[in-house]
Coordinates of C-alpha atoms in Angstrom, one line a residue:
Q369 CA -39.3 -22.1 -96.5
V370 CA -38.4 -25.6 -97.7
Q371 CA -35.5 -26.5 -99.9
L372 CA -34.7 -29.7 -101.8
V373 CA -31.1 -30.3 -102.6
E374 CA -30.1 -33.0 -105.0
S375 CA -26.8 -34.6 -105.8
G376 CA -25.4 -37.6 -107.6
G377 CA -26.0 -37.0 -111.2
G378 CA -23.3 -37.4 -113.9
L379 CA -22.1 -39.3 -116.9
V380 CA -22.0 -43.1 -117.0
Q381 CA -21.7 -45.7 -119.7
A382 CA -24.7 -47.9 -120.5
G383 CA -25.0 -50.7 -118.0
G384 CA -23.5 -48.6 -115.3
S385 CA -25.0 -47.3 -112.0
L386 CA -25.6 -44.0 -110.4
R387 CA -27.2 -43.0 -107.1
L388 CA -29.1 -39.8 -106.7
S389 CA -29.9 -38.3 -103.3
C390 CA -32.2 -35.5 -102.2
A391 CA -32.4 -33.9 -98.8
A392 CA -35.3 -31.7 -97.7
S393 CA -34.6 -28.9 -95.2
G394 CA -36.3 -25.9 -93.8
N395 CA -39.5 -25.2 -91.9
I396 CA -40.7 -28.9 -92.0
F397 CA -43.3 -30.5 -89.8
K398 CA -43.6 -33.7 -92.0
V399 CA -42.4 -34.9 -95.3
N400 CA -45.1 -36.9 -96.9
L401 CA -44.7 -38.4 -100.4
M402 CA -41.2 -38.1 -101.9
G403 CA -40.2 -39.0 -105.4
W404 CA -38.2 -38.6 -108.5
Y405 CA -39.3 -37.4 -111.9
R406 CA -37.3 -36.8 -115.1
Q407 CA -37.5 -34.6 -118.2
T408 CA -35.8 -34.5 -121.6
P409 CA -35.9 -31.5 -124.0
G410 CA -39.3 -31.1 -125.6
K411 CA -41.0 -33.7 -123.5
Q412 CA -43.2 -33.5 -120.4
R413 CA -41.8 -34.3 -117.0
E414 CA -42.5 -37.9 -116.2
L415 CA -42.7 -40.0 -113.0
V416 CA -39.8 -42.2 -112.2
S417 CA -40.6 -43.4 -108.7
T418 CA -42.3 -42.4 -105.5
I419 CA -42.2 -43.5 -101.9
T420 CA -44.5 -42.8 -99.0
S421 CA -43.5 -42.0 -95.5
S422 CA -44.4 -45.6 -94.5
G423 CA -42.2 -47.0 -97.3
S424 CA -44.7 -47.9 -100.0
T425 CA -43.1 -47.6 -103.4
N426 CA -44.2 -47.0 -107.0
Y427 CA -42.2 -47.2 -110.2
A428 CA -42.6 -46.4 -113.8
D429 CA -42.7 -49.5 -115.9
S430 CA -39.6 -48.4 -117.8
V431 CA -37.4 -48.5 -114.6
K432 CA -38.9 -51.5 -112.7
G433 CA -36.3 -54.0 -111.8
R434 CA -33.5 -51.5 -112.4
F435 CA -34.1 -48.6 -110.1
T436 CA -34.7 -48.7 -106.3
I437 CA -36.1 -45.8 -104.3
S438 CA -35.5 -45.5 -100.5
R439 CA -35.7 -42.9 -97.8
D440 CA -34.7 -41.9 -94.3
N441 CA -37.6 -40.2 -92.6
A442 CA -35.4 -38.9 -89.8
K443 CA -33.1 -37.2 -92.3
N444 CA -35.8 -36.2 -94.7
T445 CA -33.7 -37.7 -97.4
V446 CA -34.6 -39.8 -100.5
W447 CA -32.3 -41.8 -102.7
L448 CA -32.7 -43.3 -106.1
Q449 CA -30.3 -46.2 -106.9
M450 CA -30.1 -46.6 -110.7
N451 CA -28.6 -49.8 -112.1
S452 CA -28.3 -51.2 -115.6
L453 CA -28.7 -47.7 -117.0
K454 CA -29.7 -47.2 -120.6
P455 CA -29.1 -44.3 -123.0
E456 CA -32.9 -43.7 -122.8
D457 CA -32.5 -42.9 -119.1
T458 CA -30.7 -39.8 -120.0
A459 CA -32.6 -36.8 -118.6
V460 CA -32.6 -34.2 -115.9
Y461 CA -33.9 -35.8 -112.8
Y462 CA -35.9 -33.8 -110.3
C463 CA -36.6 -34.6 -106.7
N464 CA -40.2 -34.0 -105.5
A465 CA -41.6 -33.8 -102.0
I466 CA -45.0 -33.1 -100.5
V467 CA -44.3 -31.2 -97.3
T468 CA -46.4 -30.0 -94.4
K469 CA -44.7 -27.0 -92.9
R470 CA -44.8 -26.3 -89.2
G471 CA -48.0 -24.4 -88.3
N472 CA -49.7 -25.3 -91.5
A473 CA -52.7 -27.6 -91.8
Y474 CA -52.1 -28.4 -95.4
A475 CA -49.2 -29.7 -97.5
D476 CA -47.3 -28.0 -100.4
N477 CA -45.5 -29.5 -103.4
Y478 CA -41.8 -28.8 -103.7
W479 CA -39.2 -29.5 -106.4
G480 CA -35.4 -29.7 -106.4
Q481 CA -33.3 -27.9 -108.9
G482 CA -32.6 -30.9 -111.1
T483 CA -29.6 -33.0 -111.7
Q484 CA -28.4 -34.2 -115.1
V485 CA -28.0 -37.9 -115.8
T486 CA -26.3 -38.8 -119.0
V487 CA -25.9 -42.4 -120.2
S488 CA -23.6 -43.0 -123.1
S489 CA -24.0 -46.0 -125.4

């Protein structure tokens, strides 16, 4: 199996910073796309940012210039540095990874358990 373990959420004042991390472990051959999504009550989960194994990044317009995604392929770990946080960034943040397991010819989609980020005004 494959597990994604997140850490780094918490409570911060508007304008502050937080850094989320997510490590993938288990029966992994290759971790392909990694990313972060977020969800608030009553709303659909939305894309925050993704990064390919070669380092190409993608950001939601709402976080461009404030958030930075990075990864370490050797450690199967992805980070999300969040600066200039706003109250509207408050959400549960979920790590996502597209993983090819050893012995498989295809990739599966995996999610972390979620970490709460709360930004107070």
